[in-house]
């Protein structure tokens, strides 16, 4: 009887901690182009190369001026920090990226990972979980989606308020 009580208590605790997911999340659509990006790459390990033109690791810092699809969103920037380490086994960079969108009424942050082939200059399309925010976006969850098509980066921030207050 005692194990059943423990299991029920654990299930009740998980149910209480589960965040409410809104079936109709708020969406912010943004775009930017290569000319909107200020970028800085730093090589790690004193420029050690794993192969010709392939570094052991890179850090990328980029700031992009984003354009709101409605045209009335005010100044919006995307601040990106990526650590890229060359994986000798896969022959690709293992990348971990933190992205923060600065909006007029707060910020939205997301973290994710992807693989990048040496020589590629554009990260693959990705969906990263929104990890939080500030201001209007305090206590949110959701998804940051980025797709690259015909020279334009398309960003969709889909989010909802969590039950945390």
Short mmCIF file of C-alpha atoms in Angstrom, two decimals:
data_model
loop_
_atom_site.label_atom_id
_atom_site.label_comp_id
_atom_site.label_asym_id
_atom_site.label_seq_id
_atom_site.Cartn_x
_atom_site.Cartn_y
_atom_site.Cartn_z
CA UNK A 1 0.00 0.00 0.00
CA UNK A 2 2.84 2.36 0.84
CA UNK A 3 4.48 2.07 -2.65
CA UNK A 4 1.15 2.96 -4.30
CA UNK A 5 0.88 6.05 -2.11
CA UNK A 6 4.43 7.09 -3.05
CA UNK A 7 3.76 6.58 -6.77
CA UNK A 8 0.49 8.54 -6.56
CA UNK A 9 2.23 11.36 -4.72
CA UNK A 10 4.97 11.54 -7.38
CA UNK A 11 2.39 11.55 -10.20
CA UNK A 12 0.43 14.28 -8.45
CA UNK A 13 3.60 16.35 -8.06
CA UNK A 14 4.44 15.97 -11.77
CA UNK A 15 0.91 16.95 -12.73
CA UNK A 16 1.07 20.04 -10.52
CA UNK A 17 4.42 21.08 -12.03
CA UNK A 18 3.31 20.65 -15.63
CA UNK A 19 3.05 23.96 -17.42
CA UNK A 20 -0.14 24.88 -19.22
CA UNK A 21 0.46 25.04 -22.96
CA UNK A 22 -1.80 27.48 -24.75
CA UNK A 23 -3.25 25.92 -27.92
CA UNK A 24 -3.12 29.38 -29.56
CA UNK A 25 0.34 30.79 -28.77
CA UNK A 26 1.32 34.36 -29.53
CA UNK A 27 3.52 34.67 -32.62
CA UNK A 28 6.12 37.23 -33.65
CA UNK A 29 7.35 36.99 -37.25
CA UNK A 30 10.69 38.61 -38.10
CA UNK A 31 13.06 38.71 -41.07
CA UNK A 32 16.63 39.83 -41.65
CA UNK A 33 19.25 39.54 -44.38
CA UNK A 34 23.01 39.06 -44.40
CA UNK A 35 23.49 42.85 -44.60
CA UNK A 36 21.57 43.20 -41.28
CA UNK A 37 24.16 41.08 -39.42
CA UNK A 38 27.20 42.33 -37.57
CA UNK A 39 29.35 39.24 -37.05
CA UNK A 40 32.55 38.32 -35.26
CA UNK A 41 34.25 34.90 -35.29
CA UNK A 42 37.02 34.04 -32.86
CA UNK A 43 39.11 30.90 -33.17
CA UNK A 44 39.82 28.97 -30.01
CA UNK A 45 43.00 27.22 -28.90
CA UNK A 46 45.37 29.80 -30.38
CA UNK A 47 44.28 29.10 -33.96
CA UNK A 48 44.93 25.36 -33.75
CA UNK A 49 43.77 23.62 -36.89
CA UNK A 50 42.29 20.13 -37.00
CA UNK A 51 42.73 20.10 -40.78
CA UNK A 52 43.43 22.58 -43.57
CA UNK A 53 40.94 25.44 -43.07
CA UNK A 54 39.23 23.59 -40.19
CA UNK A 55 39.77 24.97 -36.70
CA UNK A 56 39.51 22.98 -33.47
CA UNK A 57 36.84 25.37 -32.28
CA UNK A 58 35.17 28.69 -33.01
CA UNK A 59 33.12 31.20 -31.13
CA UNK A 60 30.66 33.27 -33.15
CA UNK A 61 29.06 36.40 -31.85
CA UNK A 62 26.49 38.06 -34.09
CA UNK A 63 23.96 40.86 -33.80
CA UNK A 64 21.20 41.15 -36.38
CA UNK A 65 18.75 43.99 -36.87
CA UNK A 66 15.39 42.27 -37.37
CA UNK A 67 12.36 43.52 -39.25
CA UNK A 68 8.91 42.92 -37.79
CA UNK A 69 6.43 41.62 -40.37
CA UNK A 70 3.83 44.13 -39.15
CA UNK A 71 6.22 47.06 -39.54
CA UNK A 72 5.20 48.50 -36.16
CA UNK A 73 7.33 46.47 -33.76
CA UNK A 74 10.02 49.11 -33.16
CA UNK A 75 13.70 48.23 -32.90
CA UNK A 76 14.28 44.48 -32.57
CA UNK A 77 17.69 42.85 -32.44
CA UNK A 78 18.83 39.25 -32.32
CA UNK A 79 21.99 38.71 -30.29
CA UNK A 80 23.63 35.30 -30.94
CA UNK A 81 26.49 33.54 -29.18
CA UNK A 82 27.62 30.16 -30.56
CA UNK A 83 30.35 27.81 -29.38
CA UNK A 84 31.47 25.49 -32.16
CA UNK A 85 33.85 22.62 -31.48
CA UNK A 86 35.15 20.40 -34.24
CA UNK A 87 34.17 16.76 -33.72
CA UNK A 88 36.95 14.57 -35.17
CA UNK A 89 34.58 11.59 -35.37
CA UNK A 90 31.71 13.26 -37.30
CA UNK A 91 33.96 15.78 -39.15
CA UNK A 92 31.45 18.51 -38.28
CA UNK A 93 31.22 21.31 -35.76
CA UNK A 94 29.03 20.58 -32.75
CA UNK A 95 27.39 23.95 -32.08
CA UNK A 96 25.60 25.25 -29.00
CA UNK A 97 23.82 28.54 -29.54
CA UNK A 98 22.20 31.05 -27.20
CA UNK A 99 19.94 33.59 -28.90
CA UNK A 100 18.35 36.63 -27.27
CA UNK A 101 15.79 38.78 -29.05
CA UNK A 102 15.63 42.33 -27.67
CA UNK A 103 12.17 43.79 -28.29
CA UNK A 104 10.84 47.21 -27.21
CA UNK A 105 8.89 45.64 -24.33
CA UNK A 106 11.32 42.95 -23.14
CA UNK A 107 13.47 40.06 -24.32
CA UNK A 108 12.98 36.45 -25.41
CA UNK A 109 15.80 33.90 -25.12
CA UNK A 110 16.32 30.48 -26.67
CA UNK A 111 19.06 27.84 -26.52
CA UNK A 112 19.72 24.98 -28.91
CA UNK A 113 22.30 22.92 -30.73
CA UNK A 114 23.04 21.89 -34.31
CA UNK A 115 25.86 20.51 -36.47
CA UNK A 116 27.69 22.58 -39.06
CA UNK A 117 29.89 21.28 -41.86
CA UNK A 118 33.23 23.11 -42.16
CA UNK A 119 32.99 25.66 -44.96
CA UNK A 120 29.26 26.25 -44.47
CA UNK A 121 28.57 29.86 -43.54
CA UNK A 122 24.88 29.57 -42.68
CA UNK A 123 23.54 27.41 -39.87
CA UNK A 124 20.90 24.86 -40.85
CA UNK A 125 17.22 25.64 -40.26
CA UNK A 126 16.41 25.04 -36.62
CA UNK A 127 13.77 25.01 -33.88
CA UNK A 128 15.05 25.89 -30.42
CA UNK A 129 13.06 25.94 -27.20
CA UNK A 130 12.35 29.37 -25.75
CA UNK A 131 14.02 29.33 -22.34
CA UNK A 132 12.55 32.50 -20.90
CA UNK A 133 12.26 36.19 -21.21
CA UNK A 134 12.01 39.52 -19.46
CA UNK A 135 9.51 42.36 -19.33
CA UNK A 136 6.31 41.43 -21.16
CA UNK A 137 7.86 38.03 -21.91
CA UNK A 138 8.55 37.06 -18.28
CA UNK A 139 7.42 33.47 -17.56
CA UNK A 140 7.03 32.29 -21.13
CA UNK A 141 7.83 29.09 -23.00
CA UNK A 142 7.63 28.22 -26.66
CA UNK A 143 9.70 27.80 -29.80
CA UNK A 144 12.14 29.90 -31.81
CA UNK A 145 12.14 28.74 -35.44
CA UNK A 146 14.65 30.02 -37.99
CA UNK A 147 14.61 29.19 -41.69
CA UNK A 148 16.85 30.54 -44.44
CA UNK A 149 15.33 30.97 -47.92
CA UNK A 150 16.59 32.93 -50.94
CA UNK A 151 18.92 35.19 -48.96
CA UNK A 152 16.38 35.98 -46.21
CA UNK A 153 16.33 34.64 -42.64
CA UNK A 154 12.75 34.00 -41.49
CA UNK A 155 12.20 33.92 -37.73
CA UNK A 156 9.08 32.83 -35.90
CA UNK A 157 8.83 33.28 -32.13
CA UNK A 158 5.86 31.25 -30.93
CA UNK A 159 5.26 31.56 -27.19
CA UNK A 160 2.72 31.30 -24.40
CA UNK A 161 2.62 32.36 -20.78
CA UNK A 162 3.35 29.62 -18.29
CA UNK A 163 1.34 29.07 -15.14
CA UNK A 164 4.21 30.46 -13.04
CA UNK A 165 3.39 33.82 -11.51
#
